[in-house]
């Protein structure tokens, strides 16, 4: 059975791209620092709390959205992240890359873990921009160990697609 072709995203130039950061209030400062460290222009950065709904008339054309949700206990953070992605969808371009980070309630994001998380988000962006599934960026041993450390600490990173 052949897979249907997917429309792939062009590589994102972080210095010129509009970026939306959404998440729970305790994770937003961490996201902002990681975005600036990754090269995002702070003037093109839009930060939205998950509990603060954006103005319905407000629109945007952001190419990237990073959504960070802290999951207290057994709360299904993926569903909350999906709702947050739908809420901020007027701020995004139609084929924007949406990356979701879920963090366990007990996890404290130390600076080393933040750097590893930034590396993983950048890897996910590269994978989203790969022209085909066969041309995905290679995850070397150091990145694999970093991903394992994130998962051990209770942090999950994945991409979602809504509506397309």
XYZ file of N, CA, C and O in Angstrom:
656
model
N 0.847 -1.167 0.000
C 0.000 0.000 0.000
C 0.900 1.239 0.000
O 1.753 1.401 0.854
N 0.714 2.093 -0.951
C 1.538 3.300 -1.075
C 1.004 4.392 -0.156
O -0.198 4.518 0.054
N 1.917 5.151 0.363
C 1.516 6.288 1.196
C 1.123 7.451 0.310
O 1.689 7.647 -0.761
N 0.195 8.229 0.781
C -0.195 9.416 0.024
C 0.859 10.486 0.215
O 1.425 10.619 1.308
N 1.162 11.243 -0.822
C 2.184 12.286 -0.667
C 1.696 13.371 0.274
O 0.527 13.753 0.260
N 2.590 13.834 1.113
C 2.278 14.893 2.068
C 2.954 16.163 1.625
O 4.063 16.137 1.092
N 2.296 17.256 1.884
C 2.919 18.532 1.593
C 3.915 18.833 2.700
O 3.564 18.885 3.869
N 5.172 18.994 2.338
C 6.218 19.239 3.315
C 6.437 20.729 3.477
O 6.219 21.510 2.574
N 6.898 21.084 4.627
C 7.162 22.483 4.946
C 8.548 22.857 4.454
O 9.466 22.046 4.477
N 8.704 24.076 3.994
C 10.029 24.572 3.628
C 10.856 24.743 4.899
O 10.310 24.963 5.969
N 12.172 24.661 4.794
C 13.003 24.903 5.987
C 12.705 26.271 6.591
O 12.487 27.247 5.887
N 12.671 26.326 7.910
C 12.315 27.556 8.609
C 13.581 28.327 8.954
O 14.492 27.786 9.590
N 13.638 29.584 8.526
C 14.734 30.471 8.873
C 14.350 31.150 10.181
O 13.519 32.056 10.203
N 14.950 30.712 11.268
C 14.542 31.184 12.586
C 14.794 32.677 12.795
O 14.119 33.302 13.598
N 15.746 33.248 12.091
C 16.038 34.663 12.273
C 14.967 35.549 11.659
O 14.794 36.688 12.063
N 14.210 35.023 10.676
C 13.206 35.836 9.995
C 11.788 35.301 10.151
O 10.848 35.929 9.684
N 11.630 34.149 10.767
C 10.312 33.523 10.881
C 9.539 34.091 12.066
O 10.111 34.477 13.080
N 8.228 34.123 11.899
C 7.355 34.444 13.020
C 7.092 33.141 13.774
O 6.820 32.106 13.176
N 7.194 33.215 15.099
C 7.064 32.028 15.931
C 6.052 32.311 17.038
O 6.063 33.387 17.635
N 5.178 31.336 17.292
C 4.222 31.424 18.391
C 4.619 30.388 19.433
O 4.804 29.217 19.115
N 4.765 30.842 20.662
C 5.019 29.950 21.789
C 3.761 29.929 22.642
O 3.263 30.981 23.035
N 3.257 28.756 22.912
C 2.061 28.627 23.742
C 2.341 27.579 24.799
O 3.057 26.613 24.550
N 1.782 27.779 25.972
C 1.999 26.784 27.006
C 1.480 27.221 28.345
O 0.897 28.293 28.495
N 1.706 26.368 29.318
C 1.318 26.691 30.675
C 2.280 27.749 31.205
O 3.420 27.845 30.772
N 1.809 28.537 32.134
C 2.536 29.726 32.584
C 3.933 29.422 33.113
O 4.840 30.220 32.926
N 4.135 28.291 33.756
C 5.457 28.001 34.311
C 6.475 27.606 33.245
O 7.675 27.728 33.447
N 6.016 27.156 32.071
C 6.935 26.732 31.014
C 7.220 27.830 29.981
O 8.171 27.713 29.217
N 6.425 28.892 29.967
C 6.624 29.945 28.970
C 7.986 30.635 29.075
O 8.624 30.862 28.039
N 8.480 30.977 30.261
C 9.819 31.584 30.319
C 10.914 30.657 29.779
O 11.834 31.099 29.109
N 10.792 29.358 30.056
C 11.764 28.390 29.548
C 11.707 28.347 28.025
O 12.734 28.328 27.348
N 10.491 28.344 27.468
C 10.339 28.342 26.011
C 10.941 29.589 25.383
O 11.611 29.507 24.353
N 10.705 30.728 25.994
C 11.228 31.990 25.454
C 12.755 31.974 25.426
O 13.372 32.323 24.420
N 13.380 31.549 26.520
C 14.847 31.496 26.579
C 15.387 30.512 25.546
O 16.353 30.805 24.841
N 14.749 29.355 25.425
C 15.202 28.360 24.454
C 15.043 28.868 23.021
O 15.908 28.632 22.176
N 13.963 29.598 22.754
C 13.747 30.123 21.400
C 14.800 31.161 21.047
O 15.346 31.152 19.935
N 15.099 32.054 21.961
C 16.109 33.074 21.703
C 17.477 32.417 21.541
O 18.256 32.786 20.663
N 17.769 31.413 22.355
C 19.033 30.689 22.248
C 19.142 29.973 20.897
O 20.231 29.840 20.341
N 18.008 29.503 20.372
C 18.018 28.801 19.084
C 18.130 29.754 17.899
O 18.294 29.303 16.770
N 18.020 31.068 18.138
C 18.202 32.022 17.059
C 16.946 32.730 16.607
O 16.959 33.434 15.604
N 15.844 32.575 17.327
C 14.602 33.257 16.961
C 14.720 34.733 17.328
O 15.172 35.076 18.424
N 14.334 35.597 16.408
C 14.327 37.035 16.668
C 13.233 37.327 17.690
O 12.061 37.013 17.472
N 13.604 37.933 18.811
C 12.648 38.199 19.892
C 11.513 39.116 19.446
O 10.397 39.041 19.972
N 11.747 39.971 18.441
C 10.693 40.862 17.956
C 9.619 40.100 17.181
O 8.490 40.565 17.057
N 9.959 38.936 16.659
C 9.001 38.129 15.885
C 8.412 36.988 16.713
O 7.801 36.078 16.177
N 8.592 37.061 18.009
C 8.152 36.006 18.899
C 6.845 36.404 19.568
O 6.729 37.479 20.134
N 5.856 35.541 19.508
C 4.555 35.787 20.134
C 4.343 34.735 21.201
O 4.422 33.543 20.926
N 4.115 35.141 22.444
C 3.937 34.216 23.555
C 2.487 34.267 24.008
O 1.955 35.330 24.295
N 1.854 33.092 24.064
C 0.441 32.983 24.435
C 0.308 31.921 25.515
O 0.767 30.793 25.333
N -0.313 32.267 26.622
C -0.595 31.277 27.657
C -1.754 30.394 27.231
O -2.675 30.846 26.546
N -1.704 29.125 27.594
C -2.775 28.198 27.206
C -4.108 28.636 27.799
O -5.155 28.473 27.198
N -4.057 29.210 28.987
C -5.288 29.641 29.632
C -5.751 31.010 29.144
O -6.884 31.410 29.393
N -4.884 31.762 28.465
C -5.233 33.079 27.919
C -5.585 32.912 26.449
O -4.708 32.664 25.628
N -6.839 33.039 26.147
C -7.262 32.892 24.759
C -6.876 34.128 23.953
O -7.076 35.255 24.409
N -6.329 33.944 22.742
C -6.036 35.108 21.913
C -7.330 35.752 21.432
O -8.387 35.112 21.379
N -7.250 37.012 21.075
C -8.401 37.741 20.559
C -8.906 37.037 19.296
O -8.120 36.745 18.395
N -10.211 36.737 19.187
C -10.726 36.009 18.020
C -10.474 36.732 16.694
O -10.331 36.093 15.658
N -10.413 38.057 16.720
C -10.190 38.801 15.485
C -8.713 38.860 15.103
O -8.371 39.250 13.997
N -7.852 38.461 16.013
C -6.415 38.534 15.768
C -5.983 37.416 14.819
O -6.381 36.261 14.965
N -5.192 37.768 13.831
C -4.683 36.773 12.890
C -3.174 36.928 12.780
O -2.601 37.935 13.174
N -2.540 35.938 12.233
C -1.099 35.961 12.054
C -0.702 35.003 10.963
O -1.533 34.330 10.351
N 0.591 34.942 10.709
C 1.102 34.080 9.658
C 2.373 33.387 10.146
O 3.346 33.283 9.405
N 2.358 32.920 11.387
C 3.535 32.286 11.964
C 3.795 30.942 11.304
O 2.876 30.194 10.993
N 5.073 30.644 11.098
C 5.467 29.398 10.444
C 5.730 28.274 11.434
O 5.806 27.119 11.054
N 5.883 28.634 12.704
C 6.232 27.640 13.712
C 5.463 27.925 14.994
O 5.352 29.069 15.411
N 4.948 26.861 15.596
C 4.313 26.962 16.912
C 4.918 25.887 17.802
O 5.004 24.722 17.413
N 5.364 26.291 18.979
C 5.850 25.341 19.972
C 4.900 25.443 21.156
O 4.704 26.513 21.720
N 4.291 24.323 21.499
C 3.289 24.265 22.563
C 3.862 23.393 23.677
O 4.238 22.243 23.440
N 3.939 23.945 24.876
C 4.479 23.204 26.022
C 3.411 23.086 27.096
O 2.874 24.083 27.554
N 3.112 21.868 27.480
C 2.076 21.590 28.463
C 2.690 20.773 29.592
O 3.361 19.772 29.346
N 2.455 21.208 30.823
C 2.866 20.410 31.983
C 1.712 19.476 32.301
O 0.567 19.887 32.378
N 2.032 18.215 32.449
C 0.976 17.239 32.731
C 1.025 16.813 34.192
O 1.897 16.051 34.595
N 0.083 17.313 34.988
C 0.042 16.918 36.395
C -0.616 15.554 36.540
O -1.776 15.380 36.211
N 0.141 14.581 36.970
C -0.411 13.240 37.191
C -0.789 12.551 35.902
O -0.018 12.500 34.958
N -1.997 12.016 35.853
C -2.453 11.254 34.698
C -3.264 12.083 33.719
O -3.960 11.538 32.867
N -3.206 13.396 33.830
C -3.950 14.272 32.932
C -3.469 14.060 31.496
O -2.270 14.052 31.244
N -4.380 13.870 30.545
C -3.954 13.661 29.156
C -3.464 14.973 28.523
O -4.225 15.737 27.958
N -2.173 15.220 28.626
C -1.593 16.479 28.144
C -1.702 16.603 26.637
O -1.789 17.717 26.109
N -1.706 15.487 25.919
C -1.801 15.565 24.468
C -3.113 16.221 24.046
O -3.139 17.041 23.135
N -4.201 15.895 24.722
C -5.499 16.500 24.387
C -5.490 17.995 24.676
O -6.021 18.786 23.906
N -4.874 18.382 25.797
C -4.753 19.808 26.109
C -3.892 20.511 25.066
O -4.180 21.639 24.671
N -2.829 19.860 24.622
C -1.960 20.447 23.604
C -2.695 20.586 22.275
O -2.556 21.593 21.575
N -3.504 19.597 21.933
C -4.283 19.658 20.688
C -5.287 20.800 20.758
O -5.469 21.548 19.788
N -5.943 20.976 21.899
C -6.876 22.098 22.071
C -6.149 23.430 21.983
O -6.649 24.378 21.373
N -4.945 23.506 22.570
C -4.155 24.736 22.489
C -3.763 25.029 21.044
O -3.802 26.183 20.595
N -3.404 23.990 20.291
C -3.041 24.175 18.876
C -4.227 24.684 18.070
O -4.079 25.541 17.200
N -5.417 24.176 18.353
C -6.607 24.662 17.660
C -6.923 26.096 18.058
O -7.360 26.891 17.240
N -6.690 26.439 19.327
C -6.965 27.790 19.816
C -6.071 28.822 19.155
O -6.520 29.910 18.798
N -4.794 28.487 18.958
C -3.860 29.452 18.376
C -3.785 29.348 16.852
O -3.027 30.080 16.232
N -4.583 28.482 16.254
C -4.518 28.298 14.796
C -4.750 29.578 13.991
O -4.168 29.716 12.915
N -5.551 30.575 14.444
C -5.652 31.811 13.662
C -4.338 32.589 13.578
O -4.151 33.398 12.682
N -3.418 32.327 14.494
C -2.137 33.020 14.496
C -1.117 32.353 13.579
O -0.032 32.880 13.379
N -1.457 31.189 13.011
C -0.505 30.389 12.255
C -0.816 30.372 10.767
O -1.965 30.522 10.357
N 0.216 30.144 9.979
C 0.053 29.916 8.542
C -0.612 28.547 8.362
O -0.551 27.701 9.260
N -1.235 28.296 7.207
C -1.953 27.024 7.027
C -1.099 25.770 7.220
O -1.565 24.788 7.758
N 0.156 25.795 6.787
C 1.001 24.603 6.910
C 2.126 24.823 7.913
O 3.247 24.348 7.723
N 1.826 25.517 8.988
C 2.842 25.792 10.013
C 3.242 24.501 10.722
O 2.442 23.582 10.872
N 4.477 24.445 11.145
C 4.970 23.311 11.917
C 4.539 23.519 13.364
O 4.771 24.576 13.940
N 3.877 22.505 13.931
C 3.425 22.561 15.318
C 4.167 21.487 16.100
O 4.015 20.303 15.816
N 4.954 21.918 17.064
C 5.727 20.987 17.887
C 5.171 21.056 19.303
O 5.001 22.137 19.855
N 4.897 19.893 19.871
C 4.316 19.812 21.204
C 5.339 19.211 22.157
O 5.988 18.214 21.838
N 5.464 19.849 23.308
C 6.326 19.356 24.379
C 5.431 19.125 25.586
O 4.731 20.041 26.008
N 5.440 17.902 26.100
C 4.712 17.632 27.335
C 5.737 17.335 28.418
O 6.697 16.603 28.201
N 5.531 17.932 29.574
C 6.472 17.817 30.680
C 5.736 17.228 31.876
O 4.654 17.696 32.225
N 6.334 16.232 32.498
C 5.755 15.611 33.680
C 5.643 16.640 34.801
O 6.443 17.568 34.897
N 4.653 16.471 35.646
C 4.439 17.412 36.745
C 5.602 17.487 37.713
O 5.851 18.515 38.328
N 6.366 16.400 37.846
C 7.476 16.376 38.794
C 8.791 16.881 38.188
O 9.754 17.093 38.901
N 8.837 17.075 36.896
C 10.075 17.432 36.220
C 10.381 18.919 36.355
O 9.520 19.762 36.134
N 11.617 19.205 36.721
C 12.114 20.579 36.734
C 13.097 20.691 35.578
O 14.019 19.892 35.468
N 12.876 21.652 34.704
C 13.739 21.801 33.532
C 15.019 22.534 33.913
O 15.075 23.759 33.928
N 16.050 21.782 34.211
C 17.363 22.336 34.520
C 17.986 22.861 33.230
O 17.574 22.468 32.136
N 18.979 23.758 33.318
C 19.588 24.329 32.103
C 20.097 23.288 31.110
O 19.920 23.443 29.905
N 20.704 22.203 31.581
C 21.200 21.180 30.655
C 20.034 20.482 29.955
O 20.105 20.186 28.767
N 18.966 20.246 30.679
C 17.783 19.637 30.082
C 17.129 20.596 29.087
O 16.625 20.168 28.048
N 17.162 21.900 29.378
C 16.638 22.909 28.448
C 17.410 22.889 27.134
O 16.818 22.971 26.059
N 18.742 22.787 27.203
C 19.552 22.748 25.986
C 19.246 21.500 25.173
O 19.145 21.545 23.944
N 19.080 20.375 25.848
C 18.736 19.133 25.161
C 17.356 19.248 24.513
O 17.155 18.796 23.381
N 16.431 19.875 25.209
C 15.095 20.089 24.664
C 15.146 20.996 23.436
O 14.482 20.730 22.428
N 15.947 22.042 23.486
C 16.108 22.935 22.333
C 16.648 22.164 21.139
O 16.164 22.320 20.014
N 17.637 21.311 21.361
C 18.204 20.495 20.280
C 17.150 19.588 19.672
O 17.072 19.435 18.453
N 16.310 18.994 20.512
C 15.269 18.091 20.005
C 14.210 18.853 19.216
O 13.743 18.380 18.173
N 13.826 20.032 19.679
C 12.846 20.841 18.933
C 13.426 21.230 17.573
O 12.730 21.157 16.553
N 14.695 21.616 17.525
C 15.332 21.940 16.242
C 15.391 20.720 15.332
O 15.201 20.829 14.117
N 15.624 19.543 15.907
C 15.620 18.312 15.111
C 14.225 18.052 14.525
O 14.093 17.676 13.363
N 13.188 18.254 15.335
C 11.821 18.056 14.857
C 11.492 19.028 13.724
O 10.805 18.671 12.772
N 12.004 20.260 13.819
C 11.794 21.227 12.737
C 12.477 20.749 11.466
O 11.918 20.839 10.370
N 13.687 20.233 11.582
C 14.398 19.701 10.425
C 13.686 18.517 9.816
O 13.611 18.381 8.593
N 13.130 17.651 10.653
C 12.382 16.494 10.156
C 11.110 16.932 9.448
O 10.708 16.341 8.447
N 10.470 17.985 9.944
C 9.254 18.486 9.302
C 9.565 19.099 7.937
O 8.734 19.080 7.035
N 10.765 19.648 7.777
C 11.136 20.305 6.532
C 11.802 19.364 5.541
O 12.089 19.762 4.418
N 12.045 18.111 5.925
C 12.699 17.163 5.020
C 11.811 16.918 3.808
O 10.598 16.747 3.951
N 12.384 16.935 2.597
C 11.557 16.772 1.393
C 10.830 15.440 1.337
O 9.732 15.345 0.835
N 11.430 14.371 1.865
C 10.761 13.072 1.934
C 11.103 12.434 3.263
O 12.013 12.873 3.965
N 10.396 11.384 3.576
C 10.676 10.672 4.815
C 12.055 10.034 4.820
O 12.640 9.793 5.858
N 12.596 9.756 3.621
C 13.915 9.137 3.530
C 15.034 10.140 3.747
O 16.167 9.759 4.015
N 14.760 11.425 3.622
C 15.784 12.456 3.741
C 15.745 13.158 5.099
O 16.200 14.272 5.226
N 15.183 12.515 6.084
C 15.119 13.121 7.422
C 16.515 13.321 7.974
O 17.429 12.555 7.674
N 16.685 14.326 8.830
C 18.008 14.535 9.422
C 18.394 13.355 10.309
O 17.554 12.760 10.979
N 19.674 13.031 10.264
C 20.200 11.902 11.027
C 20.288 12.266 12.499
O 20.685 13.362 12.860
N 19.904 11.348 13.347
C 19.982 11.542 14.796
C 21.204 10.743 15.280
O 21.150 9.527 15.373
N 22.300 11.462 15.542
C 23.522 10.778 15.961
C 23.373 10.237 17.384
O 22.365 10.445 18.049
N 24.424 9.546 17.856
C 24.353 8.902 19.161
C 24.133 9.914 20.282
O 23.341 9.672 21.204
N 24.774 11.055 20.188
C 24.612 12.075 21.221
C 23.158 12.561 21.284
O 22.593 12.741 22.369
N 22.540 12.755 20.119
C 21.139 13.191 20.093
C 20.216 12.091 20.608
O 19.226 12.372 21.282
N 20.538 10.832 20.300
C 19.725 9.720 20.804
C 19.805 9.621 22.323
O 18.805 9.378 22.997
N 21.004 9.824 22.864
C 21.158 9.811 24.312
C 20.423 10.993 24.944
O 19.820 10.858 26.011
N 20.456 12.152 24.277
C 19.722 13.313 24.773
C 18.229 13.071 24.783
O 17.529 13.430 25.740
N 17.719 12.450 23.716
C 16.291 12.123 23.657
C 15.924 11.132 24.751
O 14.882 11.268 25.400
N 16.787 10.146 24.983
C 16.533 9.179 26.056
C 16.521 9.876 27.420
O 15.697 9.564 28.279
N 17.424 10.838 27.600
C 17.452 11.592 28.866
C 16.178 12.407 29.036
O 15.626 12.488 30.140
N 15.697 13.019 27.947
C 14.438 13.773 28.016
C 13.284 12.853 28.406
O 12.473 13.197 29.269
N 13.205 11.691 27.760
C 12.118 10.768 28.060
C 12.202 10.242 29.487
O 11.182 10.082 30.159
N 13.409 9.998 29.969
C 13.591 9.541 31.346
C 13.148 10.615 32.337
O 12.573 10.317 33.379
N 13.405 11.877 31.975
C 13.023 12.988 32.858
C 11.532 13.294 32.787
O 11.035 14.110 33.560
N 10.817 12.664 31.866
C 9.375 12.893 31.765
C 8.993 13.939 30.742
O 7.896 14.500 30.799
N 9.878 14.210 29.781
C 9.606 15.192 28.729
C 9.409 14.448 27.418
O 10.233 13.621 27.030
N 8.318 14.741 26.719
C 8.039 14.137 25.414
C 7.941 15.251 24.383
O 7.349 16.296 24.648
N 8.494 15.018 23.196
C 8.467 16.007 22.118
C 7.928 15.312 20.872
O 8.416 14.250 20.491
N 6.915 15.921 20.233
C 6.371 15.367 19.003
C 5.736 16.469 18.177
O 5.490 17.563 18.670
N 5.503 16.165 16.892
C 4.852 17.112 15.978
C 3.414 16.675 15.776
O 3.106 15.496 15.762
N 2.544 17.682 15.596
C 1.148 17.356 15.260
C 0.751 18.139 14.016
O 1.337 19.172 13.702
N -0.214 17.619 13.299
C -0.759 18.307 12.142
C -2.258 18.439 12.355
O -2.913 17.465 12.737
N -2.774 19.622 12.112
C -4.196 19.871 12.317
C -4.808 20.337 11.008
O -4.332 21.288 10.395
N -5.837 19.674 10.576
C -6.621 20.154 9.447
C -6.047 19.891 8.072
O -6.711 20.145 7.091
N -4.857 19.392 7.923
C -4.317 19.161 6.569
C -3.716 17.796 6.475
O -3.103 17.265 7.237
